[in-house]
PDB file of C-alpha atoms and ligand atoms in Angstrom:
ATOM      1  CA  MET A  18     -33.012  16.978 -25.876  1.00  0.00           C
ATOM      2  CA  SER A  19     -33.611  20.503 -27.167  1.00  0.00           C
ATOM      3  CA  PHE A  20     -33.998  21.195 -30.888  1.00  0.00           C
ATOM      4  CA  ILE A  21     -30.985  23.527 -31.002  1.00  0.00           C
ATOM      5  CA  GLU A  22     -28.209  23.259 -28.419  1.00  0.00           C
ATOM      6  CA  PHE A  23     -25.177  25.566 -28.251  1.00  0.00           C
ATOM      7  CA  SER A  24     -22.491  24.390 -25.788  1.00  0.00           C
ATOM      8  CA  ASN A  25     -19.626  26.801 -25.055  1.00  0.00           C
ATOM      9  CA  VAL A  26     -19.458  27.944 -28.661  1.00  0.00           C
ATOM     10  CA  VAL A  27     -16.554  30.143 -29.735  1.00  0.00           C
ATOM     11  CA  PHE A  28     -16.242  31.528 -33.264  1.00  0.00           C
ATOM     12  CA  TYR A  29     -13.490  33.664 -34.827  1.00  0.00           C
ATOM     13  CA  TYR A  30     -13.765  35.247 -38.284  1.00  0.00           C
ATOM     14  CA  ASN A  31     -10.016  35.597 -38.290  1.00  0.00           C
ATOM     15  CA  ASN A  32      -8.381  32.592 -36.730  1.00  0.00           C
ATOM     16  CA  ASP A  33      -4.909  34.098 -36.930  1.00  0.00           C
ATOM     17  CA  GLU A  34      -3.616  34.106 -33.366  1.00  0.00           C
ATOM     18  CA  GLU A  35      -0.939  36.675 -34.219  1.00  0.00           C
ATOM     19  CA  ALA A  36      -3.484  39.208 -35.462  1.00  0.00           C
ATOM     20  CA  GLN A  37      -4.029  42.222 -33.263  1.00  0.00           C
ATOM     21  CA  ASN A  38      -7.383  42.660 -31.549  1.00  0.00           C
ATOM     22  CA  ASN A  39      -8.284  39.147 -32.556  1.00  0.00           C
ATOM     23  CA  ARG A  40     -11.453  38.764 -30.551  1.00  0.00           C
ATOM     24  CA  PRO A  41     -14.006  36.051 -31.190  1.00  0.00           C
ATOM     25  CA  ALA A  42     -17.313  37.199 -32.703  1.00  0.00           C
ATOM     26  CA  ILE A  43     -19.022  34.555 -30.523  1.00  0.00           C
ATOM     27  CA  ASP A  44     -17.349  33.934 -27.205  1.00  0.00           C
ATOM     28  CA  GLY A  45     -18.389  30.994 -25.037  1.00  0.00           C
ATOM     29  CA  VAL A  46     -22.104  30.947 -25.826  1.00  0.00           C
ATOM     30  CA  SER A  47     -24.460  28.267 -24.482  1.00  0.00           C
ATOM     31  CA  PHE A  48     -28.226  28.159 -24.901  1.00  0.00           C
ATOM     32  CA  CYS A  49     -31.058  25.857 -25.955  1.00  0.00           C
ATOM     33  CA  VAL A  50     -34.059  26.328 -28.199  1.00  0.00           C
ATOM     34  CA  GLU A  51     -37.042  24.007 -27.842  1.00  0.00           C
ATOM     35  CA  LYS A  52     -39.369  22.925 -30.621  1.00  0.00           C
ATOM     36  CA  GLY A  53     -42.219  25.415 -31.128  1.00  0.00           C
ATOM     37  CA  GLU A  54     -40.513  28.057 -29.017  1.00  0.00           C
ATOM     38  CA  VAL A  55     -40.281  31.748 -29.950  1.00  0.00           C
ATOM     39  CA  VAL A  56     -36.864  33.127 -29.070  1.00  0.00           C
ATOM     40  CA  ALA A  57     -35.831  36.758 -29.422  1.00  0.00           C
ATOM     41  CA  VAL A  58     -32.171  37.661 -29.763  1.00  0.00           C
ATOM     42  CA  ILE A  59     -31.339  41.279 -29.043  1.00  0.00           C
ATOM     43  CA  GLY A  60     -28.065  43.179 -28.894  1.00  0.00           C
ATOM     44  CA  HIS A  61     -26.464  46.274 -30.393  1.00  0.00           C
ATOM     45  CA  ASN A  62     -24.695  46.313 -33.781  1.00  0.00           C
ATOM     46  CA  GLY A  63     -21.685  44.032 -33.857  1.00  0.00           C
ATOM     47  CA  SER A  64     -22.758  42.043 -30.789  1.00  0.00           C
ATOM     48  CA  GLY A  65     -22.716  38.807 -32.809  1.00  0.00           C
ATOM     49  CA  LYS A  66     -26.384  38.263 -33.702  1.00  0.00           C
ATOM     50  CA  SER A  67     -25.925  37.479 -37.415  1.00  0.00           C
ATOM     51  CA  THR A  68     -22.918  35.290 -36.634  1.00  0.00           C
ATOM     52  CA  LEU A  69     -25.089  33.355 -34.182  1.00  0.00           C
ATOM     53  CA  ALA A  70     -27.767  32.894 -36.883  1.00  0.00           C
ATOM     54  CA  LYS A  71     -25.242  31.573 -39.411  1.00  0.00           C
ATOM     55  CA  LEU A  72     -23.816  29.174 -36.830  1.00  0.00           C
ATOM     56  CA  CYS A  73     -27.322  27.759 -36.273  1.00  0.00           C
ATOM     57  CA  ASN A  74     -27.614  26.385 -39.801  1.00  0.00           C
ATOM     58  CA  GLY A  75     -24.008  25.497 -40.465  1.00  0.00           C
ATOM     59  CA  LEU A  76     -23.184  28.450 -42.738  1.00  0.00           C
ATOM     60  CA  LEU A  77     -20.396  29.006 -40.196  1.00  0.00           C
ATOM     61  CA  GLU A  78     -18.699  26.342 -38.097  1.00  0.00           C
ATOM     62  CA  PRO A  79     -17.706  26.807 -34.439  1.00  0.00           C
ATOM     63  CA  ASP A  80     -13.972  26.941 -33.607  1.00  0.00           C
ATOM     64  CA  GLU A  81     -14.675  25.626 -30.117  1.00  0.00           C
ATOM     65  CA  GLY A  82     -17.673  23.994 -28.508  1.00  0.00           C
ATOM     66  CA  GLU A  83     -20.519  22.281 -30.274  1.00  0.00           C
ATOM     67  CA  ILE A  84     -23.847  23.081 -31.904  1.00  0.00           C
ATOM     68  CA  LEU A  85     -26.467  20.365 -32.225  1.00  0.00           C
ATOM     69  CA  VAL A  86     -29.526  20.800 -34.442  1.00  0.00           C
ATOM     70  CA  ASP A  87     -32.079  18.054 -33.882  1.00  0.00           C
ATOM     71  CA  GLY A  88     -29.202  16.015 -32.482  1.00  0.00           C
ATOM     72  CA  ILE A  89     -26.910  16.563 -35.495  1.00  0.00           C
ATOM     73  CA  SER A  90     -23.615  18.409 -35.046  1.00  0.00           C
ATOM     74  CA  THR A  91     -23.240  21.329 -37.483  1.00  0.00           C
ATOM     75  CA  LYS A  92     -19.636  20.142 -37.939  1.00  0.00           C
ATOM     76  CA  ASP A  93     -20.914  16.920 -39.517  1.00  0.00           C
ATOM     77  CA  LYS A  94     -20.235  17.724 -43.191  1.00  0.00           C
ATOM     78  CA  LYS A  95     -22.280  14.747 -44.409  1.00  0.00           C
ATOM     79  CA  ARG A  96     -25.406  16.078 -42.693  1.00  0.00           C
ATOM     80  CA  ILE A  97     -25.054  19.743 -43.626  1.00  0.00           C
ATOM     81  CA  PHE A  98     -27.868  19.512 -46.179  1.00  0.00           C
ATOM     82  CA  ASP A  99     -30.149  18.098 -43.465  1.00  0.00           C
ATOM     83  CA  ILE A 100     -29.295  20.968 -41.157  1.00  0.00           C
ATOM     84  CA  ARG A 101     -29.831  23.615 -43.847  1.00  0.00           C
ATOM     85  CA  SER A 102     -33.264  22.211 -44.580  1.00  0.00           C
ATOM     86  CA  LYS A 103     -34.185  22.195 -40.883  1.00  0.00           C
ATOM     87  CA  VAL A 104     -33.098  25.780 -40.196  1.00  0.00           C
ATOM     88  CA  GLY A 105     -33.959  28.568 -42.647  1.00  0.00           C
ATOM     89  CA  ILE A 106     -32.718  32.150 -42.349  1.00  0.00           C
ATOM     90  CA  VAL A 107     -34.403  35.276 -43.708  1.00  0.00           C
ATOM     91  CA  PHE A 108     -31.862  38.112 -43.889  1.00  0.00           C
ATOM     92  CA  GLN A 109     -32.314  41.844 -43.553  1.00  0.00           C
ATOM     93  CA  ASN A 110     -32.283  42.951 -47.164  1.00  0.00           C
ATOM     94  CA  PRO A 111     -34.849  41.157 -49.357  1.00  0.00           C
ATOM     95  CA  ASP A 112     -33.225  42.468 -52.556  1.00  0.00           C
ATOM     96  CA  ASN A 113     -30.160  40.324 -51.887  1.00  0.00           C
ATOM     97  CA  GLN A 114     -32.332  37.234 -51.494  1.00  0.00           C
ATOM     98  CA  MET A 115     -34.221  37.369 -54.812  1.00  0.00           C
ATOM     99  CA  VAL A 116     -32.921  35.065 -57.497  1.00  0.00           C
ATOM    100  CA  ALA A 117     -35.662  34.869 -60.156  1.00  0.00           C
ATOM    101  CA  THR A 118     -37.694  37.382 -62.142  1.00  0.00           C
ATOM    102  CA  ILE A 119     -41.035  35.655 -61.491  1.00  0.00           C
ATOM    103  CA  ILE A 120     -42.174  35.428 -57.893  1.00  0.00           C
ATOM    104  CA  GLU A 121     -43.252  31.789 -57.910  1.00  0.00           C
ATOM    105  CA  ASP A 122     -39.945  30.770 -59.536  1.00  0.00           C
ATOM    106  CA  ASP A 123     -38.126  32.612 -56.802  1.00  0.00           C
ATOM    107  CA  VAL A 124     -40.025  30.722 -54.106  1.00  0.00           C
ATOM    108  CA  ALA A 125     -39.479  27.433 -55.983  1.00  0.00           C
ATOM    109  CA  PHE A 126     -35.699  27.923 -56.120  1.00  0.00           C
ATOM    110  CA  GLY A 127     -34.977  26.342 -52.723  1.00  0.00           C
ATOM    111  CA  PRO A 128     -37.199  23.261 -53.101  1.00  0.00           C
ATOM    112  CA  GLU A 129     -35.830  22.714 -56.630  1.00  0.00           C
ATOM    113  CA  ASN A 130     -32.359  22.585 -55.125  1.00  0.00           C
ATOM    114  CA  LEU A 131     -33.578  19.990 -52.654  1.00  0.00           C
ATOM    115  CA  GLY A 132     -34.353  17.842 -55.698  1.00  0.00           C
ATOM    116  CA  LEU A 133     -38.050  17.442 -54.890  1.00  0.00           C
ATOM    117  CA  LYS A 134     -40.637  16.182 -57.387  1.00  0.00           C
ATOM    118  CA  SER A 135     -42.353  18.928 -59.389  1.00  0.00           C
ATOM    119  CA  GLU A 136     -45.735  18.120 -57.846  1.00  0.00           C
ATOM    120  CA  GLU A 137     -44.315  18.531 -54.347  1.00  0.00           C
ATOM    121  CA  ILE A 138     -42.597  21.773 -55.367  1.00  0.00           C
ATOM    122  CA  ARG A 139     -45.884  23.127 -56.760  1.00  0.00           C
ATOM    123  CA  GLN A 140     -47.674  22.335 -53.494  1.00  0.00           C
ATOM    124  CA  ARG A 141     -44.971  23.896 -51.350  1.00  0.00           C
ATOM    125  CA  VAL A 142     -44.804  27.075 -53.434  1.00  0.00           C
ATOM    126  CA  ASP A 143     -48.583  27.515 -53.336  1.00  0.00           C
ATOM    127  CA  TRP A 144     -48.667  26.858 -49.590  1.00  0.00           C
ATOM    128  CA  ALA A 145     -45.738  29.211 -48.871  1.00  0.00           C
ATOM    129  CA  LEU A 146     -47.204  32.064 -50.920  1.00  0.00           C
ATOM    130  CA  LYS A 147     -50.585  31.562 -49.269  1.00  0.00           C
ATOM    131  CA  SER A 148     -48.992  31.549 -45.794  1.00  0.00           C
ATOM    132  CA  VAL A 149     -47.488  34.981 -46.373  1.00  0.00           C
ATOM    133  CA  GLY A 150     -50.623  36.324 -48.097  1.00  0.00           C
ATOM    134  CA  MET A 151     -48.989  36.723 -51.528  1.00  0.00           C
ATOM    135  CA  SER A 152     -50.818  34.109 -53.636  1.00  0.00           C
ATOM    136  CA  GLU A 153     -52.245  36.643 -56.066  1.00  0.00           C
ATOM    137  CA  HIS A 154     -48.730  37.872 -56.909  1.00  0.00           C
ATOM    138  CA  ALA A 155     -47.415  34.413 -57.890  1.00  0.00           C
ATOM    139  CA  LYS A 156     -46.986  35.240 -61.591  1.00  0.00           C
ATOM    140  CA  GLY A 157     -45.733  38.778 -61.017  1.00  0.00           C
ATOM    141  CA  THR A 158     -42.215  40.123 -60.779  1.00  0.00           C
ATOM    142  CA  PRO A 159     -40.576  40.762 -57.392  1.00  0.00           C
ATOM    143  CA  PHE A 160     -38.978  44.007 -58.536  1.00  0.00           C
ATOM    144  CA  LYS A 161     -42.228  45.981 -58.472  1.00  0.00           C
ATOM    145  CA  LEU A 162     -43.124  44.984 -54.935  1.00  0.00           C
ATOM    146  CA  SER A 163     -42.813  47.126 -51.804  1.00  0.00           C
ATOM    147  CA  GLY A 164     -40.131  46.316 -49.227  1.00  0.00           C
ATOM    148  CA  GLY A 165     -42.656  44.536 -47.004  1.00  0.00           C
ATOM    149  CA  GLN A 166     -43.987  42.468 -49.915  1.00  0.00           C
ATOM    150  CA  LYS A 167     -40.444  41.517 -51.001  1.00  0.00           C
ATOM    151  CA  GLN A 168     -39.674  40.387 -47.476  1.00  0.00           C
ATOM    152  CA  ARG A 169     -42.826  38.232 -47.523  1.00  0.00           C
ATOM    153  CA  ILE A 170     -41.534  36.581 -50.702  1.00  0.00           C
ATOM    154  CA  ALA A 171     -38.168  36.001 -49.033  1.00  0.00           C
ATOM    155  CA  ILE A 172     -40.001  34.373 -46.122  1.00  0.00           C
ATOM    156  CA  ALA A 173     -42.049  32.261 -48.557  1.00  0.00           C
ATOM    157  CA  GLY A 174     -38.777  31.112 -50.154  1.00  0.00           C
ATOM    158  CA  VAL A 175     -37.562  29.891 -46.774  1.00  0.00           C
ATOM    159  CA  LEU A 176     -40.949  28.370 -45.869  1.00  0.00           C
ATOM    160  CA  ALA A 177     -40.992  26.376 -49.106  1.00  0.00           C
ATOM    161  CA  LEU A 178     -38.050  24.447 -47.652  1.00  0.00           C
ATOM    162  CA  LYS A 179     -40.418  23.474 -44.803  1.00  0.00           C
ATOM    163  CA  PRO A 180     -37.833  24.329 -42.155  1.00  0.00           C
ATOM    164  CA  GLN A 181     -38.534  23.401 -38.546  1.00  0.00           C
ATOM    165  CA  VAL A 182     -36.828  26.575 -37.405  1.00  0.00           C
ATOM    166  CA  MET A 183     -37.107  29.959 -39.072  1.00  0.00           C
ATOM    167  CA  ILE A 184     -34.584  32.628 -38.155  1.00  0.00           C
ATOM    168  CA  LEU A 185     -35.519  36.212 -38.948  1.00  0.00           C
ATOM    169  CA  ASP A 186     -32.245  38.160 -38.918  1.00  0.00           C
ATOM    170  CA  GLU A 187     -33.493  41.744 -38.524  1.00  0.00           C
ATOM    171  CA  SER A 188     -35.820  40.875 -41.383  1.00  0.00           C
ATOM    172  CA  THR A 189     -38.226  43.664 -40.504  1.00  0.00           C
ATOM    173  CA  ALA A 190     -35.588  46.325 -39.851  1.00  0.00           C
ATOM    174  CA  MET A 191     -36.020  48.046 -43.222  1.00  0.00           C
ATOM    175  CA  LEU A 192     -39.815  48.010 -43.140  1.00  0.00           C
ATOM    176  CA  ASP A 193     -42.405  50.538 -42.036  1.00  0.00           C
ATOM    177  CA  PRO A 194     -44.241  49.780 -38.759  1.00  0.00           C
ATOM    178  CA  LEU A 195     -47.321  48.343 -40.501  1.00  0.00           C
ATOM    179  CA  SER A 196     -45.300  45.941 -42.704  1.00  0.00           C
ATOM    180  CA  ARG A 197     -43.239  45.011 -39.671  1.00  0.00           C
ATOM    181  CA  LYS A 198     -46.351  44.040 -37.770  1.00  0.00           C
ATOM    182  CA  GLU A 199     -47.730  42.094 -40.732  1.00  0.00           C
ATOM    183  CA  ILE A 200     -44.510  40.074 -41.080  1.00  0.00           C
ATOM    184  CA  MET A 201     -44.497  39.322 -37.348  1.00  0.00           C
ATOM    185  CA  ASP A 202     -48.160  38.251 -37.521  1.00  0.00           C
ATOM    186  CA  VAL A 203     -47.312  35.849 -40.370  1.00  0.00           C
ATOM    187  CA  ALA A 204     -44.392  34.404 -38.392  1.00  0.00           C
ATOM    188  CA  MET A 205     -46.443  33.988 -35.203  1.00  0.00           C
ATOM    189  CA  LYS A 206     -49.247  32.317 -37.176  1.00  0.00           C
ATOM    190  CA  LEU A 207     -46.736  29.765 -38.515  1.00  0.00           C
ATOM    191  CA  VAL A 208     -45.517  29.111 -34.980  1.00  0.00           C
ATOM    192  CA  ARG A 209     -49.078  28.410 -33.825  1.00  0.00           C
ATOM    193  CA  GLU A 210     -50.397  26.522 -36.838  1.00  0.00           C
ATOM    194  CA  GLU A 211     -47.301  24.633 -38.023  1.00  0.00           C
ATOM    195  CA  ASN A 212     -45.538  24.292 -34.641  1.00  0.00           C
ATOM    196  CA  MET A 213     -42.612  26.102 -36.212  1.00  0.00           C
ATOM    197  CA  THR A 214     -39.776  27.359 -34.039  1.00  0.00           C
ATOM    198  CA  LEU A 215     -38.956  31.040 -34.472  1.00  0.00           C
ATOM    199  CA  ILE A 216     -35.709  32.797 -33.653  1.00  0.00           C
ATOM    200  CA  ASN A 217     -36.307  36.491 -34.099  1.00  0.00           C
ATOM    201  CA  ILE A 218     -33.195  38.639 -34.175  1.00  0.00           C
ATOM    202  CA  THR A 219     -34.408  42.147 -33.682  1.00  0.00           C
ATOM    203  CA  HIS A 220     -33.606  45.523 -32.223  1.00  0.00           C
ATOM    204  CA  PHE A 221     -37.285  46.283 -31.672  1.00  0.00           C
ATOM    205  CA  VAL A 222     -38.059  45.483 -28.048  1.00  0.00           C
ATOM    206  CA  ASP A 223     -41.790  45.335 -28.773  1.00  0.00           C
ATOM    207  CA  GLU A 224     -41.106  42.321 -31.047  1.00  0.00           C
ATOM    208  CA  ALA A 225     -39.023  40.715 -28.300  1.00  0.00           C
ATOM    209  CA  MET A 226     -42.040  41.005 -25.991  1.00  0.00           C
ATOM    210  CA  GLU A 227     -43.794  38.290 -27.996  1.00  0.00           C
ATOM    211  CA  ALA A 228     -41.015  35.777 -27.295  1.00  0.00           C
ATOM    212  CA  ASP A 229     -41.004  32.885 -24.815  1.00  0.00           C
ATOM    213  CA  LYS A 230     -37.276  33.319 -24.305  1.00  0.00           C
ATOM    214  CA  ILE A 231     -35.024  36.340 -24.702  1.00  0.00           C
ATOM    215  CA  ILE A 232     -31.285  36.168 -25.286  1.00  0.00           C
ATOM    216  CA  VAL A 233     -29.330  39.400 -24.922  1.00  0.00           C
ATOM    217  CA  LEU A 234     -25.952  39.407 -26.675  1.00  0.00           C
ATOM    218  CA  ASN A 235     -23.119  41.805 -25.936  1.00  0.00           C
ATOM    219  CA  ASP A 236     -19.612  41.579 -27.412  1.00  0.00           C
ATOM    220  CA  GLY A 237     -20.217  38.007 -28.526  1.00  0.00           C
ATOM    221  CA  LYS A 238     -21.270  36.857 -25.068  1.00  0.00           C
ATOM    222  CA  ILE A 239     -24.664  36.177 -23.539  1.00  0.00           C
ATOM    223  CA  PHE A 240     -25.297  39.166 -21.299  1.00  0.00           C
ATOM    224  CA  MET A 241     -28.676  37.929 -20.037  1.00  0.00           C
ATOM    225  CA  GLN A 242     -31.151  35.232 -20.994  1.00  0.00           C
ATOM    226  CA  GLY A 243     -34.521  34.305 -19.618  1.00  0.00           C
ATOM    227  CA  GLY A 244     -38.230  34.978 -19.973  1.00  0.00           C
ATOM    228  CA  LYS A 245     -39.986  38.331 -20.482  1.00  0.00           C
ATOM    229  CA  GLU A 246     -38.606  39.572 -17.147  1.00  0.00           C
ATOM    230  CA  VAL A 247     -35.324  40.206 -19.012  1.00  0.00           C
ATOM    231  CA  LEU A 248     -37.003  43.173 -20.707  1.00  0.00           C
ATOM    232  CA  THR A 249     -37.886  44.767 -17.363  1.00  0.00           C
ATOM    233  CA  LYS A 250     -34.188  44.986 -16.412  1.00  0.00           C
ATOM    234  CA  TYR A 251     -34.008  48.617 -17.409  1.00  0.00           C
ATOM    235  CA  ALA A 252     -30.612  49.524 -15.926  1.00  0.00           C
ATOM    236  CA  GLU A 253     -28.822  46.396 -17.186  1.00  0.00           C
ATOM    237  CA  LEU A 254     -30.184  46.912 -20.712  1.00  0.00           C
ATOM    238  CA  ALA A 255     -29.243  50.599 -20.642  1.00  0.00           C
ATOM    239  CA  SER A 256     -25.691  49.697 -19.577  1.00  0.00           C
ATOM    240  CA  ILE A 257     -25.121  47.992 -22.945  1.00  0.00           C
ATOM    241  CA  GLY A 258     -26.953  50.594 -25.010  1.00  0.00           C
ATOM    242  CA  LEU A 259     -30.329  48.870 -25.271  1.00  0.00           C
ATOM    243  CA  GLU A 260     -33.621  50.501 -24.462  1.00  0.00           C
ATOM    244  CA  ALA A 261     -36.199  48.733 -22.310  1.00  0.00           C
ATOM    245  CA  PRO A 262     -39.846  48.824 -23.535  1.00  0.00           C
ATOM    246  CA  LEU A 263     -41.621  52.181 -23.171  1.00  0.00           C
ATOM    247  CA  ALA A 264     -43.842  50.981 -20.307  1.00  0.00           C
ATOM    248  CA  VAL A 265     -40.784  49.799 -18.357  1.00  0.00           C
ATOM    249  CA  ARG A 266     -39.048  53.147 -18.837  1.00  0.00           C
ATOM    250  CA  VAL A 267     -42.119  55.196 -17.841  1.00  0.00           C
ATOM    251  CA  LYS A 268     -42.687  53.016 -14.788  1.00  0.00           C
ATOM    252  CA  ASN A 269     -39.070  53.529 -13.787  1.00  0.00           C
ATOM    253  CA  LYS A 270     -39.323  57.307 -14.083  1.00  0.00           C
ATOM    254  CA  LEU A 271     -42.476  57.251 -11.952  1.00  0.00           C
ATOM    255  CA  ASN A 272     -40.730  55.106  -9.344  1.00  0.00           C
ATOM    256  CA  GLU A 273     -37.902  57.668  -9.267  1.00  0.00           C
ATOM    257  CA  GLN A 274     -40.550  60.320  -8.536  1.00  0.00           C
ATOM    258  CA  GLY A 275     -41.637  58.338  -5.499  1.00  0.00           C
ATOM    259  CA  TYR A 276     -44.616  56.458  -6.972  1.00  0.00           C
ATOM    260  CA  ASP A 277     -44.567  52.799  -6.051  1.00  0.00           C
ATOM    261  CA  LEU A 278     -45.638  50.918  -9.177  1.00  0.00           C
ATOM    262  CA  PRO A 279     -45.458  47.142  -9.664  1.00  0.00           C
ATOM    263  CA  THR A 280     -43.425  45.581 -12.487  1.00  0.00           C
ATOM    264  CA  VAL A 281     -45.044  46.150 -15.891  1.00  0.00           C
ATOM    265  CA  LEU A 282     -44.003  45.220 -19.424  1.00  0.00           C
ATOM    266  CA  THR A 283     -46.658  46.275 -21.926  1.00  0.00           C
ATOM    267  CA  ASP A 284     -48.383  49.633 -22.506  1.00  0.00           C
ATOM    268  CA  GLU A 285     -51.666  47.982 -21.480  1.00  0.00           C
ATOM    269  CA  GLU A 286     -50.266  46.814 -18.160  1.00  0.00           C
ATOM    270  CA  LEU A 287     -48.891  50.282 -17.449  1.00  0.00           C
ATOM    271  CA  VAL A 288     -52.176  52.019 -18.295  1.00  0.00           C
ATOM    272  CA  ASP A 289     -54.097  49.491 -16.232  1.00  0.00           C
ATOM    273  CA  CYS A 290     -51.872  50.020 -13.216  1.00  0.00           C
ATOM    274  CA  LEU A 291     -51.953  53.846 -13.591  1.00  0.00           C
ATOM    275  CA  CYS A 292     -55.763  53.813 -13.735  1.00  0.00           C
ATOM    276  CA  ARG A 293     -55.934  51.800 -10.545  1.00  0.00           C
TER     277      ARG A 293
HETATM  278  P1  ADP B 318     -24.607  41.826 -35.409  1.00  0.00           P
HETATM  279  O1  ADP B 318     -25.389  40.984 -36.345  1.00  0.00           O
HETATM  280  O2  ADP B 318     -25.049  41.722 -33.976  1.00  0.00           O
HETATM  281  O3  ADP B 318     -24.525  43.253 -35.842  1.00  0.00           O
HETATM  282  P2  ADP B 318     -22.324  40.353 -36.418  1.00  0.00           P
HETATM  283  O4  ADP B 318     -22.550  38.929 -36.064  1.00  0.00           O
HETATM  284  O5  ADP B 318     -22.600  40.770 -37.814  1.00  0.00           O
HETATM  285  O6  ADP B 318     -23.105  41.275 -35.367  1.00  0.00           O
HETATM  286  O7  ADP B 318     -20.813  40.719 -36.086  1.00  0.00           O
HETATM  287  C1  ADP B 318     -20.155  40.325 -34.898  1.00  0.00           C
HETATM  288  C2  ADP B 318     -18.689  40.731 -34.979  1.00  0.00           C
HETATM  289  O8  ADP B 318     -18.046  40.026 -36.029  1.00  0.00           O
HETATM  290  C3  ADP B 318     -18.485  42.214 -35.287  1.00  0.00           C
HETATM  291  O9  ADP B 318     -17.362  42.658 -34.575  1.00  0.00           O
HETATM  292  C4  ADP B 318     -18.232  42.226 -36.770  1.00  0.00           C
HETATM  293  O10 ADP B 318     -17.411  43.326 -37.123  1.00  0.00           O
HETATM  294  C5  ADP B 318     -17.512  40.916 -37.001  1.00  0.00           C
HETATM  295  N1  ADP B 318     -17.793  40.371 -38.350  1.00  0.00           N
HETATM  296  C6  ADP B 318     -19.004  40.118 -38.866  1.00  0.00           C
HETATM  297  N2  ADP B 318     -18.915  39.591 -40.111  1.00  0.00           N
HETATM  298  C7  ADP B 318     -17.584  39.507 -40.374  1.00  0.00           C
HETATM  299  C8  ADP B 318     -16.823  39.024 -41.499  1.00  0.00           C
HETATM  300  N3  ADP B 318     -17.422  38.529 -42.567  1.00  0.00           N
HETATM  301  N4  ADP B 318     -15.472  39.098 -41.398  1.00  0.00           N
HETATM  302  C9  ADP B 318     -14.856  39.580 -40.301  1.00  0.00           C
HETATM  303  N5  ADP B 318     -15.503  40.043 -39.214  1.00  0.00           N
HETATM  304  C10 ADP B 318     -16.859  40.007 -39.248  1.00  0.00           C
HETATM  305 MG1   MG B 319     -26.593  41.443 -37.983  1.00  0.00          MG
END
């Protein structure tokens, strides 16, 4: 059994059948996420990405179909606490996720709510801050930090819950390229060292390139899903307003000019094949 299983999930924000234009935000979605897997979810604004994230940890409940997390249905009200502690979400704006005026208190907030012993909380907070490279800021205030540093604290807050799955919901969207890369490096390190599962919701195709599986959402439906080859489908991506990686686009233009290049995905692969 997969760690997360969506079967024919339908979700409406407004379940009033009389309402005009009442379209589901998630419309018949099925997919699986395995333990330790890195999954990228891409799609334009309003395609249903954040709704999908909130369905994964029971913040929202499906109207049709079923979602299992580690075998537990997200509709099972008695187990909702279990599900929330298995799947943590980091949202886009770190300012909305800060609750305390001292960084370590902020990170401790989640584990305190789990009712853990103070010793265990201490260990988790120290570990989480270390994992995101923010140990030296433990006693400081979050308000003076840069956007990238605040997002690291938000990630530490989720990590302190020791989730098995971390969902980054466009968590790097507001950051500069360097901070973006640093956050992704932290997340990938946790995948490798802690066997964490990562669901990265992103509109940066270069981040999606690091994923084992790519899910493309459009109008609440899965438009494509598969391995990295999904990102080479230039015309299909363009048809729903998404841009393929630079190397894929350049290769395509060259093919149009009559050059016969093999399929490439990364800049390195393109350069390598051009040199040859
Ligand atoms: P994305 O994260 O891909 O931008 P969302 O999941 O936020 O997409 O939104 C999917 C659809 O659901 C959009 O049409 C959006 O307008 C609608 N929607 C999102 N949140 C709400 C809400 N709280 N109430 C009503 N409609 C919503
Ligand atoms: Mg969103």
